Structure formats: structure tokens, C-alpha cells
Amino acid sequence: MAPTGEHHLLSTEIVNRGIEPSGPDAGSLTFSVRVRRRLPDFVRSVNLKYVRLGYHYLINYGLIYLAIVPVVFLLFGAEVRRFGREEVWRMVSDSTRGYDLVVVLALFVVLTFTLTFYFFSRSRSIYLVDFACFKPPDDLKVTKEEFIELARKSGKFEEASLQFQKKILESSGIGDETYVPKSIMSPDTISTMKEGRAEASMVIFGALDELFEKTRIRPKDIGILVVNCSVFNPTPSLSAMIINHYKMRGNILSFNLGGMGCSAGIIALDLARDMLQGNPNNMAVVVSTEMVAYNWYPGNDRSMLIPNCFFRMGCSAVLLSNRRRDYRRAKYGLEHIVRTHKGGADSSFRSVYQEEDAQKFKGLKISRDIMEIGGEAIKTNITTLSPLVLPFSEQFFFFSTLIRRYFTGCGTASASGKPSQMLPPEQEINQFTPSSSSSSGNKPYIPDYKLAFDHFCIHPASKTALNELQLNLGLTDENMEASRATLHRFGNTSSSSIWYELAYLEAKGRVKRGDRVWQLAFGSGLKCNSVVWKSIRTIERPAAGNPWLDCIDRYPSPQL
């Protein structure tokens, strides 16, 4: 049975448990009802506030100038065309015709001011010159079985905790070639500054060395550096560590973002974009990573063991530029960044929470409601992004259907701008009627996001999350291939995951000139962020410098 109400975040499964052997109900059939939490139905509970916010962004992206400049230009042209050379001379010499001359001059001033304001206020073009993803050495590669054995040898986990992690791994979508630090097998404490710095040096310098080699850029040419790592934040910072290692210039603008979760990579991009807007003729490097060993949880709290199963080693380094001469060699142009933060709600704020357990072991605690909480953030972000990227036809059908449902009273509470209320599980179950969904006469129009984007890079948090997002967004298996392949081959590398996905698409030779790429990431806070790129040229299959080159022919794998 499936839920059919507009806001149901639970699905149920009725299981026949057989015949009751004893008691007052002996001989009768017994059933149990399993309630499974899932993502919200995005298109059946749309909040108009975020639709309006999306159109507000659309206006800010320059449409108002595209409307004002032609109008002023046409008025000025129409006024000037009324006068020939002799007419203009008579106006200058005849004081009675001075009014027309004033009108023409006024229109000329307005046109000049409008054009000047437009050219000086418009955003600078931001180019993605190239990027690199760190591939750890093969001696750090582990299978799922080896992972459990390493955890067992460390002597830090009870057998029940080991079995729980094994069960999680079996359904996680993670393959047998992911990478973990050797230090996790140690019986000693590994959440030390020494271990953190050692891992950071390996992954960060590995990614940056690859980037500088691919782009032939000297470290001293970089004017802006943004580094994001959620859990490991030493003093001096990771950005200072990079500057020291590569002996970068003294006036570099450096930033270090911490505690911002798996979506911090796009936040770092947003910061780099803002800095490039204010610093012409410059280049920026964005480094995104997470330290697995420093984040390793050695206790037995099951809600804190989940990150151990999913997070793996990885790092990305991205080179951005606002220099016009870099256009010809750049791969992508930046179109949109949309950020959504749900931290104002206590449930969202504590959905991914770093704290100590009863034995004072530090770890990330994952809320049991993470699926629906994360789903609400994703839904909000997508609703805001849609007006910026969807074709007019899709926006028209979606918006007209939404308005019709709103005025006919068939819309949801969220469609009217009011928050939805979750019913208790027993009331949810009573609301389920198998035929009502298919018979609904006001089913909303589902926008086809495949018309807006050619490629999808969705954060591979887990196999379940990817399955739910595919269902809600109406995407094909090919659309989700890069995300599932990345989860299988590299695991969840936190904020750098979306770059391993883009590297997968390039290794397959699928990115053509003019293609639009959507990167979607979500993480603690709870935050959901989107970035849209447009390919400047067709990306040829790389011969080197891509982490997928040794295994790309094995994907898509039947195991995905």
C-alpha cells in the first residue's frame, strides 16, 4: 500500500506474521505494519514563497535591464528620427523650438546613464578553467569485508556494532574499491591533530598538484583561495597550510570554511564567485575535502556509526577565473548558484549533529528523521531554482496547475504558504486509500528537469537518498548514473563528491558544447545548495588526470 495524501512522508508495508500460537487470539492471523520514512513528494507540496523567491532571483539576474534598455533606446531613436539636419539647426536657432531639443537631450542622457549603469553593474563572467579530484594510492583501497575486519581489529567496537555496520554497508550502494586511511585499524586514538594533518596533506596536496599540472598555473598566480573542510579545522588553518606549502603570494585572499557539511563545496564556490566579482583580472582556487580518520567514531552508538560506513577519502580542487583571456581554454561558465538553509528549525539544526556519546567519544549523530528533513531542504532549493532554469513552457504548465489547485481548494497547505502538519503514524495509516491518488483530478504538473539540464551530479549521500530523488524528480537511470557510480567507486567523499561525478561524465565523453550541468549537494545545518554550469566546449575524453581512467569501462555496473 502507498500513501496518497499530499504531505505524507511515511510509507507502509503490511506483513503477515502467521497464526497466533497462544493467548486469547490463538488460531487467528496476525499482521504487523511497518512504517518507513521517505522523502516528501516534491511536486505535490509546493510552497509558493519559494516560487516567488525564484522569480525574484530571476529579476536580479538582469531581466529588468533587458526590459529597460530597449525601451529607452526605442524612445530615443523614435524621437531622433523625426528630425533632419535642417530641422535640428532650426531648433537650435529658434528659441520657440527649444522644448523638442530638451526632450532629445534628456532622452540621450537617460540612454547613456542606463547603458553605463547596465555595463558597470552586470556580473562578471566566471569561468571554470579546470578541476582535479584526488585518487588515493591503491594500498588504501578496501572491500566492504576488509572494512569490517579493520574495524574489528581496532578493538573499539562490540560485535553487535560490527554487525550493524556490516548490514548498513550491504545496502549502502558502496562498492569494494573505496579508500580509507590506514590509521583506522589502530587500537590507539586516531582523532589527533597529527593524524588529521597527515591525511589533509595527502589529499589536499595531491589534488592541488594535479590541478596545477593540468592547468600549467603557478601557485603564485592565484589571487583567491577558499578551502572547506567540515570537521577538521586546525590552527594555523588548512588554507594557511596550503599557502605555506606552495609559497603563495603575500596578498592572497584566503578563506577557511569549517563545520558546514557536505554542501560546503558549493558554499565555497559562492564565496569565490563573490570575491572574483570584486577583484577583476583574477583567479581563484576552491578546495573541498573531509578528513575520514579525524571523523572516525570509535564508540557503539548506532546513530553515530552510520557516518563510519559511508564517508571515504577524497578531495577536489577547482580553478575559477574572471579573466576574459581564459574563456578559450575554460571548460564551463558559471550560470547560477542557489543556496537554501533550514537551520532556523531545531529539527533541521540537529539532524546531523556533532557531539559526544555516553562514553565521551566524539562523533556525528544522524537523526532518524534525516530523510524527510533533508527532503524538505532539497524541495525548497529546487523550487527556488526552477524559475531560473526551466523552459518557459515547463514554467507555464507548472505554475498554471499550481494556481488552479490553489484557487479550487484542492491545493495542499504548503501550496498556500502554510506549513504542513504530520499526522501520527496510526492516523497516517488510516488516511491511506489505494485508489484516491490515481483518481485525483487535480494532480499537479511535474516539471521535466531533463529539459533544463543535460547532466545531473547529485550528492551521493546514500543509495536510498538517490533512489528517492530519482523518483521525485522523474529522472532516468542514465541521469543518476554518475551519482550511483561515484557512490559505488569512491563512496561519500563529502563536499568533493559532486566533482567526482563531473569527472565521471568527462571520462565517459558525454559533456558537449552548450550542455548544462546541475550539481546538487546537501548537508548538515541543514543546507541544500545548487550550482549550474554551462559547457563552453565539448570535453574530450581525458588521457590523464582523471580518477576514473582505470575503471571507467566497468561502469555503469550491474551492481548499481
Coordinates of C-alpha atoms in Angstrom, one line a residue:
M1 CA 0.0 0.0 0.0
A2 CA 1.2 3.5 -0.7
P3 CA 0.3 6.9 0.8
T4 CA -1.9 9.2 -1.2
G5 CA -2.2 12.3 0.9
E6 CA -0.4 15.4 -0.2
H7 CA 2.2 15.6 2.6
H8 CA 2.7 12.0 3.7
L9 CA 6.4 11.3 4.5
L10 CA 5.7 7.7 5.5
S11 CA 5.1 4.6 3.5
T12 CA 3.6 1.4 5.0
E13 CA 4.0 -2.2 4.4
I14 CA 1.6 -4.8 5.9
V15 CA 3.4 -8.0 6.8
N16 CA 1.6 -11.3 7.5
R17 CA 3.2 -12.7 10.7
G18 CA 1.3 -16.0 10.6
I19 CA -1.1 -17.6 13.1
E20 CA -1.1 -16.6 16.7
P21 CA 0.0 -19.7 18.6
S22 CA -1.5 -18.9 22.0
G23 CA -3.4 -16.4 24.1
P24 CA -6.9 -15.0 23.5
D25 CA -6.2 -14.6 19.8
A26 CA -4.9 -18.2 19.3
G27 CA -5.6 -19.5 15.8
S28 CA -6.2 -16.1 14.2
L29 CA -4.0 -14.4 11.6
T30 CA -1.7 -11.7 12.9
F31 CA -0.3 -8.7 11.0
S32 CA 2.3 -6.0 11.6
V33 CA 2.6 -2.6 10.0
R34 CA 6.0 -1.3 9.1
V35 CA 6.2 2.5 8.7
R36 CA 9.1 3.7 6.6
R37 CA 10.2 7.3 6.4
R38 CA 10.9 8.7 3.0
L39 CA 11.5 12.0 1.2
P40 CA 8.5 14.3 0.8
D41 CA 6.7 14.3 -2.6
F42 CA 8.3 17.5 -4.0
V43 CA 5.7 18.3 -6.6
R44 CA 2.6 17.7 -4.5
S45 CA 3.5 20.1 -1.7
V46 CA 5.0 23.2 -3.2
N47 CA 5.4 26.4 -1.1
L48 CA 4.6 29.5 -3.2
K49 CA 7.0 31.5 -1.1
Y50 CA 9.9 29.7 -2.7
V51 CA 8.4 30.0 -6.2
R52 CA 8.3 33.8 -5.7
L53 CA 11.8 33.8 -4.4
G54 CA 12.9 32.0 -7.6
Y55 CA 11.4 34.7 -9.7
H56 CA 12.9 37.3 -7.5
Y57 CA 16.3 35.8 -8.3
L58 CA 15.4 35.8 -12.0
I59 CA 14.8 39.5 -12.0
N60 CA 18.0 40.1 -10.1
Y61 CA 19.9 38.2 -12.8
G62 CA 19.4 41.2 -15.2
L63 CA 16.0 40.8 -16.8
I64 CA 15.0 44.3 -15.6
Y65 CA 17.9 45.7 -17.6
L66 CA 16.9 43.7 -20.7
A67 CA 13.5 45.4 -20.5
I68 CA 14.5 49.0 -19.7
V69 CA 17.4 49.4 -22.1
P70 CA 15.4 48.5 -25.3
V71 CA 12.5 50.8 -24.2
V72 CA 14.8 53.8 -23.7
F73 CA 16.7 53.1 -26.9
L74 CA 13.5 52.9 -28.9
L75 CA 12.1 56.1 -27.5
F76 CA 15.4 57.9 -28.2
G77 CA 15.5 56.5 -31.7
A78 CA 11.9 57.4 -32.5
E79 CA 12.5 61.0 -31.2
V80 CA 15.7 61.5 -33.2
R81 CA 14.2 60.1 -36.4
R82 CA 11.7 63.0 -36.5
F83 CA 14.4 65.5 -37.2
G84 CA 16.7 66.0 -40.2
R85 CA 19.8 68.2 -40.2
E86 CA 17.9 71.4 -41.1
E87 CA 15.3 70.7 -38.5
V88 CA 17.9 70.3 -35.8
W89 CA 19.6 73.6 -36.9
R90 CA 16.2 75.5 -36.7
M91 CA 15.6 74.0 -33.3
V92 CA 19.0 75.4 -32.1
S93 CA 18.4 78.8 -33.6
D94 CA 14.7 79.1 -32.8
S95 CA 14.1 79.5 -29.1
T96 CA 10.4 78.6 -29.6
R97 CA 11.5 75.0 -30.6
G98 CA 13.8 74.6 -27.6
Y99 CA 11.4 72.2 -25.9
D100 CA 12.0 69.5 -28.5
L101 CA 15.7 69.8 -28.2
V102 CA 15.5 69.5 -24.4
V103 CA 13.4 66.3 -24.9
V104 CA 16.0 64.8 -27.2
L105 CA 18.9 65.7 -25.0
A106 CA 17.1 64.3 -21.9
L107 CA 16.5 61.0 -23.7
F108 CA 20.1 60.9 -24.7
V109 CA 21.2 61.5 -21.1
V110 CA 18.9 58.8 -19.9
L111 CA 20.0 56.3 -22.5
T112 CA 23.7 57.0 -21.7
F113 CA 23.1 56.6 -18.0
T114 CA 21.1 53.4 -18.4
L115 CA 23.7 51.8 -20.7
T116 CA 26.6 52.9 -18.3
F117 CA 24.7 51.6 -15.3
Y118 CA 24.0 48.3 -17.0
F119 CA 27.5 47.6 -18.1
F120 CA 29.1 48.5 -14.8
S121 CA 26.5 46.7 -12.6
R122 CA 26.3 43.4 -14.5
S123 CA 28.1 40.4 -13.1
R124 CA 31.5 39.4 -14.4
S125 CA 31.6 36.1 -16.3
I126 CA 33.1 33.4 -14.1
Y127 CA 34.8 30.5 -15.9
L128 CA 35.7 27.1 -14.6
V129 CA 39.1 26.6 -16.2
D130 CA 39.6 23.0 -14.9
F131 CA 39.4 20.8 -11.8
A132 CA 41.1 17.8 -10.2
C133 CA 40.0 15.0 -8.0
F134 CA 42.4 13.2 -5.7
K135 CA 42.8 9.5 -6.2
P136 CA 44.3 7.8 -3.1
P137 CA 47.0 5.1 -3.6
D138 CA 45.8 1.5 -4.1
D139 CA 47.2 0.4 -0.7
L140 CA 44.4 2.4 1.0
K141 CA 41.7 0.6 -1.0
V142 CA 39.4 -1.7 1.0
T143 CA 36.5 -4.0 0.3
K144 CA 33.4 -4.0 2.5
E145 CA 34.6 -7.2 4.2
E146 CA 38.0 -5.7 4.8
F147 CA 36.4 -2.6 6.2
I148 CA 34.6 -4.6 8.8
E149 CA 37.8 -6.6 9.6
L150 CA 39.7 -3.4 10.1
A151 CA 37.1 -2.2 12.5
R152 CA 37.2 -5.5 14.3
K153 CA 41.0 -5.5 14.6
S154 CA 40.9 -2.0 16.1
G155 CA 39.2 -3.5 19.2
K156 CA 36.9 -0.5 19.6
F157 CA 33.6 -2.0 18.6
E158 CA 31.2 -4.5 20.1
E159 CA 30.1 -7.4 17.9
A160 CA 26.6 -6.0 17.7
S161 CA 28.0 -2.7 16.4
L162 CA 30.2 -4.6 13.8
Q163 CA 27.1 -6.5 12.6
F164 CA 25.2 -3.2 12.4
Q165 CA 27.9 -1.6 10.2
K166 CA 28.0 -4.7 8.0
K167 CA 24.3 -4.6 7.5
I168 CA 24.5 -0.9 6.6
L169 CA 27.3 -1.5 4.1
E170 CA 25.4 -4.3 2.3
S171 CA 22.6 -1.9 1.4
S172 CA 24.6 1.3 1.1
G173 CA 25.5 1.2 -2.6
I174 CA 29.2 1.4 -1.8
G175 CA 31.5 -0.9 -3.7
D176 CA 34.7 -2.8 -2.9
E177 CA 37.2 -0.2 -4.1
T178 CA 36.8 2.8 -1.8
Y179 CA 39.6 4.3 0.2
V180 CA 40.2 4.7 4.0
P181 CA 43.2 5.8 6.0
K182 CA 45.4 3.0 7.4
S183 CA 45.2 4.6 10.8
I184 CA 41.6 3.4 11.4
M185 CA 42.8 -0.1 12.2
S186 CA 44.9 1.3 15.1
P187 CA 43.8 0.5 18.6
D188 CA 45.0 3.9 19.6
T189 CA 43.2 7.2 19.4
I190 CA 43.3 8.4 15.8
S191 CA 41.3 11.7 16.2
T192 CA 44.5 13.6 16.7
M193 CA 45.9 16.7 15.1
K194 CA 48.8 14.7 13.8
E195 CA 46.6 12.2 12.0
G196 CA 44.4 15.0 10.7
R197 CA 47.3 17.0 9.3
A198 CA 48.8 13.9 7.7
E199 CA 45.6 13.0 5.9
A200 CA 44.9 16.6 4.9
S201 CA 48.4 16.9 3.4
M202 CA 47.9 13.7 1.4
V203 CA 44.5 14.5 -0.1
I204 CA 44.8 18.3 -0.5
F205 CA 48.3 18.5 -1.9
G206 CA 47.5 15.5 -4.1
A207 CA 44.5 17.3 -5.7
L208 CA 46.3 20.7 -6.0
D209 CA 49.4 19.1 -7.6
E210 CA 47.1 17.5 -10.2
L211 CA 45.3 20.8 -10.8
F212 CA 48.5 22.9 -11.2
E213 CA 49.9 20.3 -13.6
K214 CA 46.7 20.2 -15.7
T215 CA 46.3 24.0 -16.0
R216 CA 50.0 25.0 -16.0
I217 CA 49.2 27.7 -13.5
R218 CA 51.8 28.7 -10.9
P219 CA 50.7 28.8 -7.3
K220 CA 51.8 32.5 -7.1
D221 CA 49.3 33.4 -9.8
I222 CA 46.4 32.5 -7.6
G223 CA 44.8 35.6 -6.0
I224 CA 41.9 33.9 -4.1
L225 CA 41.9 30.7 -2.1
V226 CA 38.9 29.1 -0.4
V227 CA 39.2 25.8 1.5
N228 CA 36.3 23.9 3.1
C229 CA 36.6 21.0 5.5
S230 CA 33.7 20.5 7.9
V231 CA 35.2 18.6 10.9
F232 CA 39.0 19.1 10.9
N233 CA 39.9 22.8 11.5
P234 CA 43.4 23.2 12.9
T235 CA 45.4 26.3 13.7
P236 CA 47.0 27.5 11.5
S237 CA 44.2 26.8 9.1
L238 CA 44.1 24.4 6.2
S239 CA 44.3 27.4 3.8
A240 CA 47.4 28.7 5.6
M241 CA 48.9 25.2 5.3
I242 CA 48.4 25.4 1.5
I243 CA 49.9 28.8 1.3
N244 CA 52.9 27.7 3.2
H245 CA 53.4 24.5 1.2
Y246 CA 53.2 26.3 -2.2
K247 CA 54.7 29.6 -1.1
M248 CA 51.9 31.6 -2.4
R249 CA 52.0 35.4 -2.6
G250 CA 51.5 37.5 0.5
N251 CA 48.5 39.4 -0.7
I252 CA 46.4 36.4 -1.5
L253 CA 42.8 36.5 -0.2
S254 CA 42.4 33.3 1.7
F255 CA 39.3 31.8 3.5
N256 CA 38.8 28.6 5.5
L257 CA 35.2 27.3 5.9
G258 CA 34.5 24.8 8.7
G259 CA 31.5 22.9 10.1
M260 CA 29.4 23.4 7.0
G261 CA 28.9 19.8 6.0
C262 CA 28.7 18.0 2.6
S263 CA 27.2 21.0 0.8
A264 CA 30.1 23.3 1.7
G265 CA 31.7 22.9 -1.6
I266 CA 29.0 24.9 -3.3
I267 CA 29.2 27.5 -0.5
A268 CA 32.9 27.8 -1.1
L269 CA 32.2 28.3 -4.8
D270 CA 29.7 31.1 -4.0
L271 CA 32.2 32.8 -1.8
A272 CA 34.9 32.5 -4.6
R273 CA 32.4 33.9 -7.1
D274 CA 31.7 36.9 -4.9
M275 CA 35.4 37.6 -4.4
L276 CA 36.0 37.3 -8.2
Q277 CA 33.2 39.8 -8.8
G278 CA 35.0 42.4 -6.7
N279 CA 38.5 41.6 -7.9
P280 CA 38.9 41.9 -11.7
N281 CA 41.5 40.0 -13.7
N282 CA 42.0 37.3 -11.0
M283 CA 41.9 33.6 -10.4
A284 CA 40.5 31.6 -7.5
V285 CA 41.1 28.0 -6.3
V286 CA 38.4 26.2 -4.3
V287 CA 39.5 23.1 -2.3
S288 CA 36.8 20.8 -0.9
T289 CA 37.6 17.8 1.3
E290 CA 36.9 16.0 4.6
M291 CA 39.2 14.1 7.0
V292 CA 37.9 10.5 7.4
A293 CA 40.3 9.4 10.2
Y294 CA 39.7 12.6 12.3
N295 CA 35.9 12.0 11.9
W296 CA 36.2 8.3 12.8
Y297 CA 33.8 7.3 15.6
P298 CA 35.2 4.6 17.9
G299 CA 32.0 4.0 20.0
N300 CA 28.9 1.9 19.8
D301 CA 26.0 4.4 19.4
R302 CA 24.3 3.3 16.2
S303 CA 23.2 6.7 15.1
M304 CA 26.9 7.8 15.2
L305 CA 28.2 4.6 13.4
I306 CA 26.4 5.5 10.2
P307 CA 29.0 8.1 9.0
N308 CA 31.7 5.5 9.5
C309 CA 30.0 3.3 6.9
F310 CA 29.6 6.0 4.2
F311 CA 32.4 8.5 4.4
R312 CA 35.6 7.8 2.4
M313 CA 38.8 9.7 1.4
G314 CA 38.6 12.3 -1.3
C315 CA 39.4 15.9 -2.3
S316 CA 38.7 18.2 -5.2
A317 CA 40.5 21.4 -6.4
V318 CA 38.7 23.8 -8.8
L319 CA 40.3 26.7 -10.7
L320 CA 38.0 29.6 -11.4
S321 CA 38.8 32.8 -13.4
N322 CA 37.2 36.1 -14.4
R323 CA 39.9 36.9 -16.9
R324 CA 38.5 37.2 -20.5
R325 CA 41.5 35.5 -22.0
D326 CA 40.8 32.4 -20.0
Y327 CA 37.5 31.9 -21.9
R328 CA 39.0 29.9 -24.7
R329 CA 40.7 27.3 -22.5
A330 CA 38.0 27.1 -19.8
K331 CA 35.6 24.2 -19.7
Y332 CA 32.5 25.7 -18.1
G333 CA 30.8 29.0 -17.5
L334 CA 29.0 29.6 -14.2
E335 CA 25.3 30.3 -14.6
H336 CA 23.5 30.1 -11.2
I337 CA 24.2 29.3 -7.6
V338 CA 21.1 28.9 -5.3
R339 CA 21.6 28.3 -1.6
T340 CA 19.0 27.1 0.9
H341 CA 19.4 27.0 4.7
K342 CA 16.9 25.3 7.0
G343 CA 18.9 25.8 10.2
G344 CA 16.2 28.0 11.7
A345 CA 14.2 24.9 12.6
D346 CA 15.5 22.9 15.6
S347 CA 14.9 19.6 13.9
S348 CA 17.0 20.6 10.9
F349 CA 19.7 22.1 13.0
R350 CA 20.1 18.9 15.0
S351 CA 19.6 16.4 12.1
V352 CA 23.4 16.0 11.7
Y353 CA 25.0 16.9 15.0
Q354 CA 28.5 16.5 16.3
E355 CA 28.6 15.6 20.0
E356 CA 29.9 13.1 22.5
D357 CA 28.2 9.8 23.4
A358 CA 27.8 8.4 26.9
Q359 CA 31.5 7.3 26.9
K360 CA 32.6 10.7 25.7
F361 CA 33.5 9.5 22.3
K362 CA 33.1 12.3 19.7
G363 CA 31.1 11.6 16.5
L364 CA 28.4 12.8 14.1
K365 CA 24.9 11.8 15.2
I366 CA 22.4 11.3 12.4
S367 CA 18.7 11.9 13.2
R368 CA 16.2 9.2 12.4
D369 CA 14.2 11.9 10.6
I370 CA 17.1 12.9 8.3
M371 CA 15.3 11.7 5.1
E372 CA 12.2 13.9 5.4
I373 CA 14.2 16.8 6.9
G374 CA 16.7 16.7 4.1
G375 CA 13.9 16.2 1.6
E376 CA 12.3 19.5 2.7
A377 CA 15.5 21.4 2.2
I378 CA 16.0 19.8 -1.3
K379 CA 12.4 20.6 -2.2
T380 CA 12.8 24.2 -1.2
N381 CA 16.1 24.6 -3.1
I382 CA 14.7 23.0 -6.3
T383 CA 11.5 25.2 -6.1
T384 CA 13.7 28.3 -5.9
L385 CA 16.0 27.2 -8.7
S386 CA 13.2 26.2 -11.1
P387 CA 12.3 29.6 -12.4
L388 CA 15.9 30.3 -13.3
V389 CA 16.5 27.2 -15.4
L390 CA 13.2 25.6 -16.6
P391 CA 12.0 26.5 -20.1
F392 CA 9.0 28.8 -20.3
S393 CA 6.7 26.0 -21.4
E394 CA 7.5 24.0 -18.3
Q395 CA 7.1 27.0 -16.0
F396 CA 3.8 27.9 -17.6
F397 CA 2.2 24.4 -17.2
F398 CA 3.6 24.0 -13.7
F399 CA 2.6 27.4 -12.5
S400 CA -0.9 27.3 -14.1
T401 CA -1.6 23.9 -12.5
L402 CA -0.4 25.2 -9.1
I403 CA -2.6 28.3 -9.3
R404 CA -5.6 26.2 -10.4
R405 CA -5.2 23.8 -7.4
Y406 CA -4.8 26.8 -5.1
F407 CA -8.0 28.6 -6.1
T408 CA -10.1 25.4 -6.4
G409 CA -9.2 24.5 -2.8
C410 CA -7.5 21.2 -4.0
G411 CA -4.0 22.5 -3.2
T412 CA -2.0 21.5 -0.2
A413 CA -1.4 23.5 2.9
S414 CA 2.1 24.1 1.7
A415 CA 0.9 25.4 -1.7
S416 CA -0.9 28.2 0.2
G417 CA 2.3 29.1 2.1
K418 CA 1.2 27.4 5.4
P419 CA 3.4 24.6 6.8
S420 CA 2.1 21.1 6.6
Q421 CA 1.3 19.1 9.7
M422 CA 2.4 15.5 10.0
L423 CA -0.1 13.1 11.5
P424 CA 0.7 10.4 14.0
P425 CA 1.6 7.1 12.3
E426 CA -1.7 5.5 13.2
Q427 CA -3.6 8.4 11.7
E428 CA -1.3 8.3 8.7
I429 CA -2.2 4.7 8.1
N430 CA -5.9 5.3 8.3
Q431 CA -5.6 8.0 5.6
F432 CA -4.2 5.6 3.0
T433 CA -6.6 4.8 0.3
P434 CA -5.1 3.0 -2.7
S435 CA -7.4 4.4 -5.4
S436 CA -7.6 8.1 -4.4
S437 CA -4.2 9.0 -5.9
S438 CA -4.9 7.7 -9.3
S439 CA -8.4 9.3 -9.4
S440 CA -7.3 12.8 -8.4
G441 CA -8.5 15.3 -10.9
N442 CA -6.0 18.0 -9.8
K443 CA -2.7 16.1 -10.0
P444 CA 0.0 18.8 -10.3
Y445 CA 2.0 19.1 -13.5
I446 CA 5.5 17.7 -12.8
P447 CA 8.2 19.8 -14.5
D448 CA 10.6 17.9 -16.7
Y449 CA 14.0 18.8 -15.3
K450 CA 15.6 16.9 -18.2
L451 CA 14.6 19.8 -20.4
A452 CA 16.6 22.2 -18.2
F453 CA 19.7 20.1 -17.6
D454 CA 21.7 17.7 -19.7
H455 CA 23.7 16.2 -16.9
F456 CA 23.0 15.6 -13.2
C457 CA 25.6 15.5 -10.3
I458 CA 23.5 14.8 -7.2
H459 CA 25.4 14.3 -3.9
P460 CA 25.7 10.5 -3.3
A461 CA 24.7 10.5 0.4
S462 CA 23.3 7.0 0.2
K463 CA 21.6 4.6 -2.2
T464 CA 18.2 5.3 -0.6
A465 CA 18.5 9.0 -1.0
L466 CA 19.5 8.7 -4.7
N467 CA 16.5 6.3 -5.3
E468 CA 14.1 8.7 -3.7
L469 CA 15.4 11.7 -5.6
Q470 CA 15.2 9.9 -8.9
L471 CA 11.6 9.0 -8.1
N472 CA 10.6 12.6 -7.1
L473 CA 12.4 14.4 -9.9
G474 CA 11.3 11.9 -12.6
L475 CA 14.9 11.2 -13.7
T476 CA 16.2 8.2 -15.7
D477 CA 18.8 5.7 -14.7
E478 CA 21.2 7.4 -17.1
N479 CA 20.6 10.7 -15.3
M480 CA 21.5 9.1 -12.0
E481 CA 24.4 7.1 -13.4
A482 CA 27.2 9.5 -12.4
S483 CA 25.9 9.7 -8.8
R484 CA 25.5 5.9 -8.3
A485 CA 28.8 5.2 -9.9
T486 CA 30.6 7.7 -7.6
L487 CA 28.9 6.2 -4.5
H488 CA 29.9 2.7 -5.6
R489 CA 33.5 3.5 -6.6
F490 CA 34.6 6.3 -4.2
G491 CA 31.9 6.3 -1.5
N492 CA 30.6 9.5 0.0
T493 CA 33.6 11.9 -0.1
S494 CA 31.5 14.7 1.4
S495 CA 31.7 18.1 -0.3
S496 CA 34.0 16.8 -3.1
S497 CA 31.6 14.1 -4.3
I498 CA 29.9 16.2 -6.9
W499 CA 33.3 16.8 -8.6
Y500 CA 34.0 13.0 -8.8
E501 CA 30.6 12.8 -10.6
L502 CA 31.5 15.5 -13.1
A503 CA 34.9 13.7 -13.7
Y504 CA 32.9 10.6 -14.4
L505 CA 30.8 12.4 -17.1
E506 CA 34.0 13.8 -18.7
A507 CA 35.7 10.3 -18.6
K508 CA 32.7 9.0 -20.5
G509 CA 33.0 11.8 -23.0
R510 CA 29.4 12.9 -22.5
V511 CA 29.8 16.6 -22.0
K512 CA 29.2 18.5 -25.2
R513 CA 29.4 22.2 -26.0
G514 CA 26.3 24.0 -24.6
D515 CA 25.4 21.3 -22.2
R516 CA 24.1 22.4 -18.8
V517 CA 25.3 20.6 -15.7
W518 CA 23.4 20.6 -12.4
Q519 CA 25.3 20.0 -9.2
L520 CA 23.1 19.5 -6.1
A521 CA 24.6 19.0 -2.6
F522 CA 23.0 18.8 0.8
G523 CA 24.5 18.5 4.3
S524 CA 24.4 19.5 8.0
G525 CA 22.7 22.7 9.1
L526 CA 20.5 21.6 7.3
K527 CA 21.5 23.1 3.9
C528 CA 20.9 22.3 0.3
N529 CA 22.8 24.1 -2.5
S530 CA 22.7 24.1 -6.3
V531 CA 25.2 25.2 -8.9
V532 CA 24.5 25.3 -12.7
W533 CA 27.3 25.2 -15.2
K534 CA 27.2 25.6 -19.0
S535 CA 29.8 23.8 -21.1
I536 CA 31.9 26.2 -23.2
R537 CA 33.3 23.5 -25.4
T538 CA 33.0 19.8 -26.0
I539 CA 35.1 18.0 -23.3
E540 CA 37.2 15.3 -24.9
R541 CA 37.8 12.0 -23.0
P542 CA 40.9 12.7 -20.9
A543 CA 44.1 10.7 -21.4
A544 CA 45.3 11.5 -17.9
G545 CA 44.4 13.4 -14.8
N546 CA 41.1 11.8 -14.2
P547 CA 40.4 9.4 -11.2
W548 CA 38.1 7.2 -13.4
L549 CA 40.6 6.3 -16.1
D550 CA 41.5 2.8 -14.8
C551 CA 37.9 1.7 -14.2
I552 CA 35.6 3.8 -16.4
D553 CA 34.9 0.9 -18.8
R554 CA 33.4 -1.1 -16.0
Y555 CA 30.6 1.4 -15.5
P556 CA 27.7 1.5 -15.4
S557 CA 28.0 -1.6 -13.3
P558 CA 25.1 -4.1 -12.9
Q559 CA 25.6 -3.7 -9.1
L560 CA 24.5 0.0 -9.2

